[in-house]
Coordinates of C-alpha atoms (C1' of nucleotides) in Angstrom, one line a residue:
Chain S
M1033 CA -65.0 -92.7 76.8
V1034 CA -65.5 -96.1 78.5
R1035 CA -62.3 -97.0 80.3
P1036 CA -62.5 -100.8 80.1
N1037 CA -63.0 -100.5 76.4
E1038 CA -60.0 -98.3 76.1
E1039 CA -57.9 -100.8 78.0
V1040 CA -58.9 -103.6 75.7
E1041 CA -58.4 -101.5 72.6
A1042 CA -54.8 -100.7 73.7
L1043 CA -54.1 -104.4 74.5
L1044 CA -55.4 -105.7 71.2
Q1045 CA -53.6 -103.0 69.3
E1046 CA -50.4 -103.9 71.1
Y1047 CA -50.9 -107.5 70.2
A1048 CA -51.5 -106.5 66.6
D1049 CA -48.2 -104.5 66.6
L1050 CA -46.3 -107.4 68.1
I1051 CA -47.7 -109.8 65.4
A1052 CA -46.6 -107.3 62.7
I1053 CA -43.1 -106.9 64.3
T1054 CA -42.5 -110.6 64.6
G1055 CA -43.5 -111.1 61.0
G1056 CA -46.7 -113.0 61.8
D1057 CA -49.7 -113.3 59.5
A1058 CA -50.6 -109.9 58.2
F1059 CA -54.3 -110.7 58.1
K1060 CA -54.1 -111.8 61.7
A1061 CA -52.5 -108.5 62.7
R1062 CA -55.2 -106.7 60.8
A1063 CA -58.0 -108.7 62.5
Y1064 CA -56.7 -107.7 65.9
E1065 CA -56.4 -104.1 64.8
K1066 CA -59.9 -104.1 63.5
A1067 CA -61.3 -105.6 66.7
A1068 CA -59.3 -103.1 68.8
R1069 CA -60.9 -100.2 66.9
A1070 CA -64.4 -101.7 67.1
I1071 CA -64.1 -102.2 70.9
G1072 CA -62.6 -98.8 71.4
G1073 CA -65.5 -97.2 69.5
Y1074 CA -68.2 -99.5 71.1
P1075 CA -70.6 -97.4 73.2
A1076 CA -71.3 -99.9 75.9
D1077 CA -68.9 -101.2 78.6
V1078 CA -67.4 -104.4 77.3
S1079 CA -66.2 -105.6 80.8
H1080 CA -69.8 -106.7 81.5
L1081 CA -70.1 -108.8 78.4
D1082 CA -69.6 -112.6 78.1
V1083 CA -68.2 -114.3 75.0
A1084 CA -71.6 -114.3 73.2
G1085 CA -72.1 -110.7 74.0
L1086 CA -68.6 -109.7 72.8
R1087 CA -69.1 -111.7 69.6
E1088 CA -72.0 -109.3 68.7
I1089 CA -69.4 -106.7 68.1
P1090 CA -68.4 -106.7 64.4
G1091 CA -64.8 -108.0 64.0
V1092 CA -64.9 -109.9 67.3
G1093 CA -65.0 -113.7 66.9
R1094 CA -64.6 -116.6 69.4
S1095 CA -60.8 -116.3 69.8
I1096 CA -60.7 -112.5 70.5
A1097 CA -63.9 -112.7 72.7
E1098 CA -62.3 -115.3 74.9
K1099 CA -59.1 -113.2 75.2
V1100 CA -61.2 -110.2 76.3
V1101 CA -63.0 -112.4 78.9
E1102 CA -59.7 -113.7 80.1
Y1103 CA -58.4 -110.1 80.5
F1104 CA -61.3 -109.0 82.7
R1105 CA -61.2 -112.2 84.7
T1106 CA -57.4 -112.4 85.4
G1107 CA -56.1 -108.9 84.4
R1108 CA -53.9 -110.5 81.7
V1109 CA -53.9 -112.4 78.5
T1110 CA -51.5 -115.3 78.3
V1111 CA -50.5 -115.2 74.7
V1112 CA -50.0 -111.4 74.8
E1113 CA -47.7 -111.9 77.9
E1114 CA -45.8 -114.5 76.0
T1115 CA -45.3 -112.4 73.0
R1116 CA -44.3 -109.4 75.1
A1117 CA -41.6 -111.5 76.7
R1118 CA -40.0 -112.0 73.3
I1119 CA -40.0 -108.4 72.2
P1120 CA -38.7 -105.6 74.4
A1121 CA -41.3 -102.8 74.9
G1122 CA -38.8 -100.3 73.3
V1123 CA -39.0 -102.1 70.0
R1124 CA -42.7 -101.4 69.8
Q1125 CA -42.0 -97.8 70.6
L1126 CA -39.8 -97.7 67.5
I1127 CA -42.8 -98.2 65.1
A1128 CA -44.3 -94.9 66.5
I1129 CA -41.5 -93.1 64.5
P1130 CA -42.9 -92.0 61.2
T1131 CA -41.3 -93.8 58.2
L1132 CA -40.2 -96.7 60.5
G1133 CA -42.6 -99.6 60.4
P1134 CA -42.7 -103.0 61.9
R1135 CA -40.3 -104.7 59.4
K1136 CA -37.5 -102.1 59.8
A1137 CA -38.0 -102.1 63.5
M1138 CA -37.5 -105.8 63.7
T1139 CA -34.4 -105.6 61.5
V1140 CA -32.7 -103.0 63.7
Y1141 CA -33.6 -105.1 66.8
E1142 CA -32.3 -108.4 65.4
D1143 CA -29.2 -107.1 63.6
L1144 CA -28.1 -104.3 66.0
H1145 CA -30.0 -105.2 69.2
I1146 CA -31.6 -101.8 69.3
S1147 CA -34.6 -101.6 71.6
S1148 CA -35.2 -97.9 72.3
V1149 CA -35.6 -94.7 70.4
G1150 CA -32.4 -93.3 72.1
E1151 CA -30.3 -96.3 71.0
L1152 CA -31.6 -95.9 67.5
A1153 CA -30.7 -92.2 67.3
D1154 CA -27.2 -93.1 68.5
A1155 CA -26.8 -95.8 65.9
I1156 CA -27.8 -93.5 63.1
R1157 CA -25.3 -90.9 64.3
A1158 CA -22.7 -93.6 64.2
E1159 CA -23.9 -94.4 60.7
K1160 CA -24.6 -98.0 61.6
L1161 CA -28.0 -98.3 60.0
R1162 CA -26.9 -97.7 56.4
D1163 CA -25.1 -101.0 56.2
L1164 CA -28.3 -103.1 57.0
K1165 CA -30.1 -104.7 54.2
G1166 CA -32.9 -102.5 52.9
F1167 CA -31.4 -99.4 54.7
G1168 CA -29.4 -96.5 53.3
E1169 CA -28.3 -92.9 54.0
K1170 CA -31.8 -91.6 53.0
T1171 CA -33.5 -94.1 55.4
E1172 CA -31.2 -92.9 58.2
A1173 CA -32.0 -89.3 57.5
N1174 CA -35.8 -90.0 57.3
I1175 CA -35.8 -91.8 60.6
L1176 CA -33.9 -89.1 62.3
H1177 CA -36.4 -86.6 61.0
G1178 CA -39.2 -88.8 62.3
I1179 CA -37.6 -88.9 65.7
A1180 CA -37.3 -85.1 65.8
L1181 CA -41.0 -84.7 64.8
M1182 CA -42.0 -87.0 67.6
Q1183 CA -39.9 -85.2 70.1
Q1184 CA -41.1 -81.8 69.1
A1185 CA -44.3 -82.6 71.1
G1186 CA -41.8 -82.5 74.0
G1187 CA -43.7 -85.0 76.0
R1188 CA -46.8 -83.0 75.7
I1189 CA -50.0 -85.0 75.6
P1190 CA -53.1 -84.6 73.4
L1191 CA -55.8 -82.2 74.7
S1192 CA -58.4 -85.1 74.7
T1193 CA -56.2 -87.4 76.8
A1194 CA -55.6 -84.7 79.4
M1195 CA -59.3 -83.7 79.4
E1196 CA -60.4 -87.3 80.1
S1197 CA -58.0 -87.8 83.0
A1198 CA -58.7 -84.3 84.4
E1199 CA -62.4 -84.8 84.4
E1200 CA -62.1 -88.2 86.2
I1201 CA -59.9 -86.7 88.9
V1202 CA -62.1 -83.6 89.4
A1203 CA -65.1 -85.9 89.8
E1204 CA -63.2 -88.0 92.4
L1205 CA -62.0 -85.0 94.4
S1206 CA -65.4 -83.3 94.2
R1207 CA -66.9 -86.1 96.2
I1208 CA -64.7 -85.5 99.2
A1209 CA -66.3 -83.8 102.2
G1210 CA -65.3 -80.2 102.6
C1211 CA -64.8 -79.6 98.9
E1212 CA -66.3 -76.2 98.0
H1213 CA -65.0 -76.1 94.4
C1214 CA -62.9 -78.3 92.2
A1215 CA -61.8 -77.6 88.6
Y1216 CA -58.9 -78.0 86.2
A1217 CA -57.0 -74.9 85.2
G1218 CA -53.8 -74.3 83.2
S1219 CA -53.4 -74.9 79.4
L1220 CA -56.1 -77.5 79.6
R1221 CA -58.7 -74.9 80.6
R1222 CA -57.4 -72.7 77.9
M1223 CA -57.9 -75.7 75.5
R1224 CA -54.4 -75.7 74.0
E1225 CA -54.0 -78.4 71.4
T1226 CA -51.5 -80.2 73.6
V1227 CA -51.0 -80.0 77.3
G1228 CA -47.8 -80.3 79.3
D1229 CA -49.4 -81.3 82.6
I1230 CA -52.7 -81.1 84.3
D1231 CA -53.4 -78.4 86.9
I1232 CA -56.2 -79.1 89.3
L1233 CA -57.4 -76.6 91.9
V1234 CA -59.6 -77.3 95.0
A1235 CA -61.2 -74.8 97.3
A1236 CA -61.4 -76.1 100.8
D1237 CA -60.4 -75.2 104.4
R1238 CA -58.3 -78.4 104.9
S1239 CA -56.0 -79.6 102.2
A1240 CA -54.8 -82.9 103.5
P1241 CA -57.8 -85.1 102.5
F1242 CA -57.5 -83.9 98.9
M1243 CA -53.7 -84.3 98.7
D1244 CA -54.0 -87.8 100.2
A1245 CA -56.9 -88.8 97.9
L1246 CA -54.9 -87.8 94.8
T1247 CA -52.0 -90.0 95.8
E1248 CA -54.3 -92.9 96.4
L1249 CA -56.3 -92.9 93.1
P1250 CA -56.2 -96.1 91.1
S1251 CA -54.9 -94.2 88.2
T1252 CA -51.9 -92.8 90.2
A1253 CA -48.7 -94.6 89.3
E1254 CA -46.1 -92.5 91.1
V1255 CA -46.1 -89.7 93.7
I1256 CA -43.6 -87.0 92.7
A1257 CA -44.3 -84.6 95.6
H1258 CA -46.7 -84.7 98.4
G1259 CA -47.1 -81.5 100.6
E1260 CA -49.6 -79.3 102.2
K1261 CA -49.8 -76.7 99.4
K1262 CA -49.1 -78.8 96.4
T1263 CA -49.1 -82.5 95.5
S1264 CA -47.8 -83.9 92.2
I1265 CA -48.4 -87.3 90.8
R1266 CA -47.8 -89.2 87.6
T1267 CA -50.7 -91.3 86.2
V1268 CA -50.4 -94.8 84.8
K1269 CA -50.5 -93.1 81.4
G1270 CA -47.5 -91.0 82.3
V1271 CA -49.3 -87.7 82.7
Q1272 CA -48.2 -85.4 85.5
V1273 CA -51.0 -83.9 87.6
D1274 CA -50.4 -81.0 90.0
L1275 CA -53.0 -80.4 92.7
R1276 CA -53.3 -77.2 94.7
V1277 CA -55.7 -76.6 97.5
V1278 CA -56.6 -73.0 98.2
R1279 CA -58.9 -71.4 100.9
P1280 CA -62.4 -70.9 99.5
D1281 CA -62.1 -67.1 99.7
S1282 CA -59.1 -67.3 97.3
W1283 CA -60.8 -69.5 94.7
G1284 CA -61.2 -66.8 92.0
A1285 CA -57.7 -65.5 92.3
G1286 CA -56.3 -69.1 92.3
M1287 CA -58.2 -70.1 89.2
Q1288 CA -57.1 -66.8 87.5
Y1289 CA -53.5 -67.4 88.4
F1290 CA -53.3 -71.1 87.6
T1291 CA -55.2 -70.8 84.3
G1292 CA -52.6 -68.4 82.8
S1293 CA -51.3 -68.1 80.3
K1294 CA -48.1 -66.6 81.7
A1295 CA -48.2 -63.9 79.1
H1296 CA -51.8 -63.0 80.0
N1297 CA -51.0 -63.0 83.8
I1298 CA -48.0 -60.6 83.3
R1299 CA -50.5 -58.2 81.6
T1300 CA -53.1 -58.5 84.4
R1301 CA -50.5 -58.0 87.1
T1302 CA -49.1 -55.0 85.3
I1303 CA -52.5 -53.5 85.3
A1304 CA -52.9 -54.2 89.0
V1305 CA -49.6 -52.5 89.7
R1306 CA -50.7 -49.4 87.9
L1307 CA -53.8 -49.3 90.0
G1308 CA -51.8 -49.5 93.2
L1309 CA -52.7 -53.2 93.6
K1310 CA -50.8 -56.5 93.8
L1311 CA -52.2 -59.7 92.1
S1312 CA -51.2 -63.1 93.3
E1313 CA -52.8 -66.6 93.4
Y1314 CA -54.2 -65.6 96.8
G1315 CA -56.0 -62.5 95.7
L1316 CA -55.9 -58.9 94.6
F1317 CA -54.5 -56.7 97.4
E1318 CA -53.7 -53.0 98.1
T1319 CA -50.0 -52.5 97.7
E1320 CA -50.1 -50.2 100.7
G1321 CA -51.5 -51.9 103.8
G1322 CA -52.1 -55.2 102.0
E1323 CA -55.9 -55.1 102.3
R1324 CA -57.6 -57.7 100.2
V1325 CA -59.9 -56.2 97.5
A1326 CA -60.9 -59.2 95.4
S1327 CA -60.3 -62.9 95.3
R1328 CA -63.5 -64.9 95.7
S1329 CA -64.4 -65.2 92.0
E1330 CA -62.5 -64.6 88.7
D1331 CA -65.2 -62.2 87.8
E1332 CA -64.5 -60.1 90.8
V1333 CA -60.8 -60.1 90.1
Y1334 CA -61.1 -59.0 86.5
S1335 CA -63.8 -56.5 87.4
R1336 CA -61.6 -54.8 89.9
L1337 CA -58.9 -54.5 87.2
G1338 CA -61.4 -52.7 84.9
L1339 CA -61.9 -55.8 82.7
P1340 CA -64.8 -58.0 81.9
W1341 CA -64.4 -61.7 82.7
I1342 CA -62.3 -63.1 79.9
P1343 CA -63.0 -66.6 78.5
P1344 CA -60.0 -68.9 79.3
T1345 CA -59.5 -69.8 75.6
L1346 CA -58.7 -66.1 74.9
R1347 CA -56.1 -65.7 77.7
E1348 CA -53.0 -65.7 75.6
D1349 CA -52.1 -62.0 75.4
R1350 CA -53.2 -61.9 71.8
G1351 CA -55.2 -58.6 72.2
E1352 CA -57.8 -59.8 74.7
I1353 CA -56.7 -57.3 77.4
E1354 CA -57.0 -54.4 75.0
A1355 CA -60.3 -55.7 73.6
G1356 CA -61.6 -56.1 77.2
L1357 CA -60.5 -52.6 78.2
R1358 CA -62.4 -51.3 75.2
G1359 CA -65.4 -53.4 75.9
E1360 CA -65.0 -55.2 72.6
L1361 CA -64.3 -58.8 73.6
P1362 CA -65.9 -61.2 71.1
E1363 CA -68.9 -63.3 72.2
V1364 CA -67.1 -66.5 71.3
V1365 CA -68.9 -69.4 69.8
T1366 CA -69.9 -72.2 72.4
E1367 CA -70.8 -75.8 72.0
S1368 CA -74.5 -75.0 72.5
D1369 CA -74.4 -72.6 69.5
I1370 CA -73.7 -75.6 67.2
R1371 CA -76.8 -76.8 65.4
G1372 CA -75.3 -79.7 63.5
D1373 CA -72.2 -81.6 62.5
L1374 CA -71.1 -81.2 58.9
H1375 CA -68.5 -83.9 58.5
T1376 CA -69.2 -87.5 59.6
H1377 CA -68.7 -91.1 58.4
T1378 CA -70.6 -94.4 58.7
D1379 CA -69.7 -98.0 58.2
L1380 CA -70.3 -97.6 54.5
T1381 CA -66.7 -96.5 54.4
D1382 CA -64.3 -96.4 57.4
G1383 CA -66.7 -95.5 60.1
L1384 CA -67.7 -98.0 62.8
A1385 CA -71.4 -97.4 63.2
P1386 CA -74.2 -97.8 60.7
L1387 CA -76.1 -94.8 59.4
E1388 CA -79.1 -95.3 61.6
E1389 CA -77.0 -95.3 64.8
M1390 CA -75.0 -92.3 63.9
V1391 CA -78.2 -90.4 63.0
A1392 CA -79.9 -91.4 66.3
A1393 CA -76.8 -90.4 68.3
A1394 CA -76.7 -87.0 66.5
A1395 CA -80.4 -86.5 67.3
E1396 CA -79.7 -87.2 71.0
R1397 CA -77.3 -84.3 71.0
G1398 CA -80.1 -82.1 70.0
Y1399 CA -78.9 -81.1 66.6
A1400 CA -81.3 -79.4 64.1
Y1401 CA -79.4 -80.9 61.2
Y1402 CA -76.7 -83.4 60.5
A1403 CA -74.6 -84.2 57.4
V1404 CA -73.4 -87.7 56.4
T1405 CA -70.2 -87.4 54.4
D1406 CA -68.6 -90.7 53.6
H1407 CA -65.4 -91.1 51.5
A1408 CA -65.5 -90.8 47.7
P1409 CA -64.1 -93.4 45.3
N1410 CA -60.5 -92.0 44.8
L1411 CA -59.6 -93.0 48.3
Y1412 CA -59.4 -96.5 46.8
M1413 CA -59.1 -98.4 50.1
Q1414 CA -62.7 -97.4 51.0
R1415 CA -64.2 -98.9 47.8
M1416 CA -66.8 -96.4 47.3
T1417 CA -69.0 -96.6 44.1
D1418 CA -71.7 -94.5 42.5
E1419 CA -74.2 -97.2 43.4
K1420 CA -73.3 -97.4 47.0
I1421 CA -73.4 -93.6 47.6
L1422 CA -76.8 -93.3 45.8
A1423 CA -78.2 -96.2 47.8
Q1424 CA -77.1 -94.4 50.9
R1425 CA -78.8 -91.2 49.7
E1426 CA -82.1 -93.1 49.5
Q1427 CA -81.5 -94.3 53.1
V1428 CA -80.7 -90.8 54.3
R1429 CA -83.8 -89.4 52.6
S1430 CA -86.0 -92.0 54.3
L1431 CA -84.5 -91.2 57.8
D1432 CA -84.8 -87.4 57.2
G1433 CA -86.8 -85.8 60.0
R1434 CA -87.6 -89.1 61.7
H1435 CA -85.5 -88.3 64.8
H1436 CA -86.7 -85.3 66.8
R1437 CA -87.4 -83.7 63.4
M1438 CA -83.6 -83.4 62.8
R1439 CA -82.9 -82.7 59.1
L1440 CA -80.3 -84.8 57.3
L1441 CA -77.9 -83.6 54.6
H1442 CA -76.5 -86.1 52.3
G1443 CA -72.9 -85.3 51.5
T1444 CA -69.5 -86.7 50.8
E1445 CA -65.8 -86.1 51.6
L1446 CA -64.1 -85.7 48.3
N1447 CA -60.4 -86.1 47.6
I1448 CA -58.5 -83.2 46.1
D1449 CA -56.1 -84.7 43.6
A1450 CA -52.7 -83.4 42.7
D1451 CA -54.3 -81.0 40.2
G1452 CA -57.2 -79.8 42.4
A1453 CA -59.8 -82.0 40.7
V1454 CA -62.1 -84.2 42.7
D1455 CA -63.7 -87.7 42.5
W1456 CA -66.9 -87.0 40.6
P1457 CA -68.0 -84.7 37.7
D1458 CA -70.2 -81.6 38.3
D1459 CA -73.5 -83.3 37.4
F1460 CA -72.9 -86.0 39.9
L1461 CA -71.8 -83.6 42.6
Q1462 CA -74.9 -81.6 42.1
G1463 CA -76.9 -84.4 43.8
F1464 CA -75.2 -83.8 47.1
D1465 CA -76.5 -81.4 49.8
I1466 CA -73.0 -80.7 50.9
C1467 CA -69.5 -81.5 49.7
V1468 CA -66.4 -81.5 51.9
A1469 CA -63.1 -81.7 50.0
S1470 CA -59.8 -82.7 51.6
V1471 CA -56.2 -83.5 50.7
H1472 CA -55.5 -87.2 51.3
S1473 CA -52.5 -87.9 49.1
H1474 CA -49.7 -86.2 47.1
F1475 CA -48.5 -84.2 50.1
N1476 CA -45.2 -83.2 48.5
V1477 CA -46.2 -81.5 45.2
G1478 CA -44.5 -78.2 46.2
R1479 CA -45.8 -75.0 47.6
R1480 CA -47.1 -73.5 44.4
A1481 CA -48.8 -76.6 43.2
M1482 CA -50.3 -77.3 46.7
T1483 CA -51.7 -73.8 46.9
R1484 CA -53.1 -74.0 43.4
R1485 CA -54.9 -77.3 43.9
I1486 CA -56.6 -76.2 47.1
V1487 CA -57.6 -72.9 45.5
R1488 CA -59.0 -74.8 42.6
A1489 CA -61.1 -76.9 44.9
C1490 CA -62.5 -73.7 46.5
E1491 CA -63.4 -72.5 43.0
N1492 CA -65.4 -75.7 42.4
P1493 CA -69.1 -74.5 42.6
H1494 CA -70.0 -77.7 44.4
I1495 CA -67.4 -77.8 47.1
N1496 CA -68.5 -76.2 50.3
V1497 CA -65.9 -77.0 53.0
I1498 CA -62.2 -77.6 52.8
G1499 CA -61.7 -80.6 55.2
H1500 CA -58.8 -80.6 57.7
P1501 CA -57.2 -77.8 55.6
T1502 CA -53.5 -78.3 56.6
T1503 CA -53.8 -82.1 57.0
R1504 CA -51.4 -82.1 59.9
L1505 CA -51.3 -84.9 62.4
I1506 CA -50.1 -83.5 65.7
G1507 CA -46.7 -85.0 66.7
K1508 CA -46.7 -87.1 63.5
R1509 CA -46.9 -85.0 60.4
P1510 CA -46.5 -81.3 59.8
G1511 CA -49.1 -79.4 57.8
V1512 CA -48.8 -79.2 54.0
D1513 CA -46.7 -76.5 52.5
A1514 CA -49.1 -74.0 50.9
D1515 CA -49.6 -70.3 50.8
L1516 CA -52.4 -70.3 53.4
D1517 CA -53.1 -66.6 53.0
E1518 CA -53.9 -67.3 49.4
V1519 CA -56.1 -70.3 50.3
F1520 CA -57.9 -68.3 53.0
A1521 CA -58.5 -65.4 50.6
A1522 CA -59.9 -67.9 48.0
C1523 CA -62.2 -69.4 50.6
A1524 CA -63.6 -65.9 51.5
R1525 CA -64.0 -65.0 47.8
T1526 CA -65.7 -68.2 46.7
G1527 CA -67.9 -68.9 49.7
T1528 CA -66.1 -72.0 50.8
A1529 CA -65.8 -72.7 54.5
L1530 CA -62.7 -73.8 56.2
E1531 CA -63.1 -76.8 58.5
I1532 CA -62.1 -76.8 62.1
N1533 CA -61.7 -80.6 62.4
A1534 CA -62.2 -81.6 66.0
Q1535 CA -60.4 -84.9 65.9
P1536 CA -57.9 -84.6 68.8
D1537 CA -54.9 -85.6 66.7
R1538 CA -55.8 -83.1 64.0
L1539 CA -57.4 -80.0 65.4
D1540 CA -57.0 -78.5 62.0
L1541 CA -57.2 -75.6 61.5
G1542 CA -55.3 -74.7 64.6
D1543 CA -55.8 -71.4 66.5
E1544 CA -53.1 -69.3 64.7
D1545 CA -54.4 -70.3 61.3
I1546 CA -58.0 -69.6 62.3
L1547 CA -57.0 -66.0 63.4
R1548 CA -55.4 -65.5 60.0
A1549 CA -58.2 -67.0 58.0
R1550 CA -60.7 -64.8 60.0
S1551 CA -58.8 -61.7 59.0
H1552 CA -59.4 -62.6 55.4
G1553 CA -63.2 -62.8 56.0
A1554 CA -63.4 -66.6 55.6
K1555 CA -66.2 -68.7 57.2
F1556 CA -65.7 -71.9 59.2
A1557 CA -67.4 -75.2 59.9
V1558 CA -66.6 -76.8 63.3
S1559 CA -67.0 -80.6 62.6
T1560 CA -66.0 -83.8 64.2
D1561 CA -65.1 -86.0 61.2
A1562 CA -66.7 -88.7 63.5
H1563 CA -65.9 -92.3 62.7
S1564 CA -67.8 -93.7 65.6
L1565 CA -70.7 -92.7 67.9
L1566 CA -68.2 -91.5 70.6
H1567 CA -66.5 -89.2 68.2
L1568 CA -69.5 -86.9 68.0
A1569 CA -68.5 -85.6 71.4
Y1570 CA -65.1 -84.4 70.1
L1571 CA -67.0 -81.3 69.0
R1572 CA -65.9 -79.6 72.3
Y1573 CA -62.2 -79.7 71.1
G1574 CA -63.1 -78.1 67.8
I1575 CA -65.0 -75.4 69.7
G1576 CA -61.9 -74.9 71.9
M1577 CA -59.9 -74.1 68.7
A1578 CA -62.6 -71.9 67.4
Q1579 CA -62.7 -69.9 70.6
R1580 CA -58.9 -69.6 70.6
G1581 CA -59.3 -68.2 67.1
W1582 CA -61.8 -65.6 68.4
L1583 CA -64.7 -66.9 66.3
T1584 CA -68.2 -65.9 67.0
P1585 CA -71.4 -67.8 65.9
E1586 CA -71.6 -65.4 62.9
D1587 CA -68.2 -66.9 61.7
V1588 CA -69.3 -70.5 62.0
I1589 CA -71.8 -71.8 59.4
N1590 CA -73.0 -74.7 61.4
T1591 CA -74.4 -72.4 64.1
W1592 CA -76.7 -70.9 61.5
P1593 CA -80.4 -71.9 61.0
L1594 CA -80.8 -74.5 58.2
A1595 CA -82.3 -72.0 55.7
R1596 CA -79.3 -69.7 55.9
L1597 CA -76.9 -72.7 55.8
R1598 CA -78.6 -74.0 52.7
R1599 CA -78.1 -70.6 51.0
F1600 CA -74.4 -70.7 51.8
L1601 CA -74.1 -74.3 50.5
R1602 CA -75.5 -73.3 47.1
K1603 CA -72.5 -70.9 46.7
D1604 CA -73.4 -68.8 43.7
R1605 CA -74.8 -71.6 41.6
A1606 CA -78.1 -71.0 39.7
D1607 CA -79.3 -74.6 39.9
Chain R
dG1052 C1' -58.1 -114.2 63.4
dG1053 C1' -63.0 -113.1 61.4
dG1054 C1' -66.7 -114.0 58.4
dG1055 C1' -69.3 -116.3 54.9
dG1056 C1' -71.0 -120.1 52.6
dA1057 C1' -70.7 -124.4 53.0
dG1058 C1' -69.6 -128.5 56.3
dC1059 C1' -63.7 -127.0 55.7
dC1060 C1' -62.0 -123.5 53.0
dC1061 C1' -61.2 -119.2 51.0
dC1062 C1' -60.9 -114.4 51.1
dC1063 C1' -59.7 -110.5 53.6
dT1064 C1' -58.4 -102.6 51.5
dT1065 C1' -55.9 -100.4 46.9
dC1066 C1' -52.4 -97.6 45.4
dA1067 C1' -48.5 -94.2 45.1
dA1068 C1' -44.3 -92.7 46.8
dT1069 C1' -39.9 -93.8 48.3
dG1070 C1' -35.6 -95.7 48.6
dA1071 C1' -32.6 -99.6 48.0
dT1072 C1' -31.5 -102.4 44.4
dA1073 C1' -31.0 -104.2 40.0
dC1074 C1' -36.3 -105.7 40.2
dC1075 C1' -38.6 -105.1 45.0
dA1076 C1' -39.9 -104.2 50.0
dT1077 C1' -41.7 -100.9 53.0
dT1078 C1' -44.7 -97.3 54.5
dG1079 C1' -48.7 -94.6 54.9
dA1080 C1' -53.3 -92.7 53.2

DNA sequence: GGGGGAGCCCCCTTCAATGATACCATTGA
């Protein structure tokens, strides 16, 4: 991720929100939103571009280009500052609440002077909102539910946000003289879908230079604690980072201890006790006499406990200790096992980059194959037509094998309607190499109907992958209500793969569901659902989920050679 | 505000669900 681009994206998005809240021209707000997205997904650093260079980016014209230049020259944009001065920051936070949009946010601000989520919740409890024009009891209940959903995340941050911050900090600290090792640990290393705080570990003889460096990073906003053993800071994005420096000979024990999980560590320490040993962040010691028996590497620590090294993504006390003791730990799938992405978009629908650029970027990643799966017509806002998708197919065929001999699959992402039917009839679907099918609408049809429609999609002989199967958005929308066991069984029975969608706000399926689906014998596709060049790299987060679900390459269809994949994609059709 | 075809103007993502309201505004995919 290019940091300056991210900053501009956030700034333009904020301005778009402010325009919407103040009731400004809706097209203007949309123009800023579009430009924000385009710059966020632009692969080159925009801070080096002049007005002419910026205007090369689709959706960026003279006015926005000049604002971007102003931002990099002065650190601020005058009109944005002026608008900010009129609307308290808390009002903008209100529109993050599901079911509360810009219009209603402005109403509660103007009529009740509410400018924070807390004040809003209080006003609802005092039944004050229901008297406002356009509000009622239902609206109150929905907003309260939305607030609860938001707070369920409990201040946890998305895996990808934590990862980007952590990798920057690790890179900075690694440059300091005397650094023998530096890495992130904790739930981030275990690749949990959200992360509470970032734990960073350094192995060095002297701790002070690292502790000082952390407090002085440009991204550090606040120092929470600053000591010899531990320093905690909060970044400008509000993420807490804990740094610990251990002696080099304690590196392995430190990483083992600070990676967790807590449940996993209770198990490892219990094993140690049974062996007459004591395990701490400093090492594995004899209980009697206190002699150190292992600490330098994680491998050494696990080995002394009679265990193989356990991948961090498995360390949740979900059977990995028992499997390790039996020598039956799975060889979990890794990023390098993946031979191709099976769910991606282009600017033919809502992607940012043209087909050629997406294909070239995929080839750069060393893929053997790559599927292009733009949206189908029933997602009306994307304006897909038969003609457009067929023209794209021609283009895909002409690019096939041209980049490092990477093979291209032409596909689509279909919409599963309320009855389980999809956008195109069988004879048209037959022309695709791969069909992903997803639920994009009618989320509240009830458990029976939801289960039935997804199962019916599985039974469609042309549908190969169920896209983002639960359709959850982390912190925003719970997964759909369906009998997932029935869905997973249908996938296994019909030869339909379940997607592990690697978009950081989806991570769908999640680890628990993957474990259940695997027990039904279902197969999986780890895909990025990329809407820009940069999204192709999200694969690592999907792999994290797959590992947490104990998947091996055998379980994941896009680790397979193309010939085997093609056989799978034919399902049991005779054509 | 951006973009395209003209020289300043016009168009720009559609549709369903929901809830408040009495026929419509808001939200989200």
